[in-house]
XYZ file of C-alpha atoms in Angstrom:
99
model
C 71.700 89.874 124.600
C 73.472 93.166 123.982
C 76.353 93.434 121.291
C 79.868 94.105 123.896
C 81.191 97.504 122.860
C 84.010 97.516 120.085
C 87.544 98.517 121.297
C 87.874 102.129 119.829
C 91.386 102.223 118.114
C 90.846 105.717 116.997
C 88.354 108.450 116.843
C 87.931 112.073 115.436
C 85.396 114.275 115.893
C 84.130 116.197 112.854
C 83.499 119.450 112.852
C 79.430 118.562 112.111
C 79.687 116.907 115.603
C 79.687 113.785 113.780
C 82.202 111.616 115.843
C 84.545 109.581 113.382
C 86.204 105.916 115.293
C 88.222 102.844 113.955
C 86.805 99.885 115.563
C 89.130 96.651 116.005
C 87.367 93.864 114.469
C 88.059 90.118 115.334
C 88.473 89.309 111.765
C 86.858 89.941 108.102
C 84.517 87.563 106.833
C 83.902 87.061 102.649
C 81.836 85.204 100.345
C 83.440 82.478 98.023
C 82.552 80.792 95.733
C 83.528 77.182 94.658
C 86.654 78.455 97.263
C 87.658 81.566 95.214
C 87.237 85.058 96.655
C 84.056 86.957 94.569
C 82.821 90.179 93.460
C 79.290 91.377 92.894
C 78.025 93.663 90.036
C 75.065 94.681 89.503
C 73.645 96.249 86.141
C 70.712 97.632 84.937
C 70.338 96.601 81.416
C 67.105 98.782 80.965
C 69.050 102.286 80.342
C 70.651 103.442 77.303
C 74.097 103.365 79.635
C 74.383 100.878 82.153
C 76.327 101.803 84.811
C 77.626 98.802 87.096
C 77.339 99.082 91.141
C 79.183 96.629 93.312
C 78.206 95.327 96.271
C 80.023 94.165 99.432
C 81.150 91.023 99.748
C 83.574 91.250 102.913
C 82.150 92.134 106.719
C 83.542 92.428 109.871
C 80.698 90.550 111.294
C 80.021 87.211 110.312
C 75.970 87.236 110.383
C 75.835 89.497 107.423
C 78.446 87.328 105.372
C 76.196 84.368 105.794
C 73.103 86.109 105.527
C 74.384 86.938 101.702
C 76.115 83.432 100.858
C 72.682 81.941 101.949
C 70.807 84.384 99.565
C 73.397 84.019 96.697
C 72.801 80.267 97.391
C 68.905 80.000 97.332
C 69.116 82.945 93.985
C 71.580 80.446 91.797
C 70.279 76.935 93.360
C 73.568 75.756 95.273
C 75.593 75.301 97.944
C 78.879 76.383 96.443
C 78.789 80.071 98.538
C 80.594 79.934 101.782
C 81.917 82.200 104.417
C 85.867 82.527 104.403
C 87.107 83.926 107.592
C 90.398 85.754 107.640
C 92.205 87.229 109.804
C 96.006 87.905 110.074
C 98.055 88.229 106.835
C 101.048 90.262 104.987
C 100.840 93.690 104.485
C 101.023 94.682 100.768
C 101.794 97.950 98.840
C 100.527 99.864 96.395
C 102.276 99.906 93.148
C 102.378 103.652 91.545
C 103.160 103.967 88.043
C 106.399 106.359 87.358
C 104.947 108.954 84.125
């Protein structure tokens, strides 16, 4: 079965020919854990400087949000990752320092 299309909300083409488009998405999906939204950082403890990469946690498709909270699950030995879907909410704002 084919994916549908994604409504285009906006779209841009590059001068490279790349074409850039905002998709609408149904809703974001994120791991939890134990109910509590997570982050992900990764380190490699082998150089003189570790540098620290994060790695997504929130997807606009569901499969890959349970794909990791089953992996996360299996790697620690529990069942306390889930898939939080959300959708809707209250528009925030940056807070800029005045210097």
């Amino acid at each position: 079965m084919a994916r549908p299309k994604p409504k285009v909300l906006l779209d841009e083409l590059e001068p490279s020919g790349m074409m850039f488009e905002v998709c609408e998405a149904d809703a974001v999906y994120s791991v939890y854990y134990q109910g509590r939204p997570i982050k992900i950082r990764r380190r490699n403890l082998a150089q003189k400087y570790p540098n620290s990469k994060y790695n997504k946690v929130s997807f606009p498709e569901p499969g890959h949000a349970f794909n990791l909270a089953e992996r996360l699950n299996q790697r620690f030995n529990t069942t306390e990752f889930t898939v939080i879907r959300l959708s809707g909410g209250r528009t925030i704002e940056e807070i800029t320092p005045d210097y």
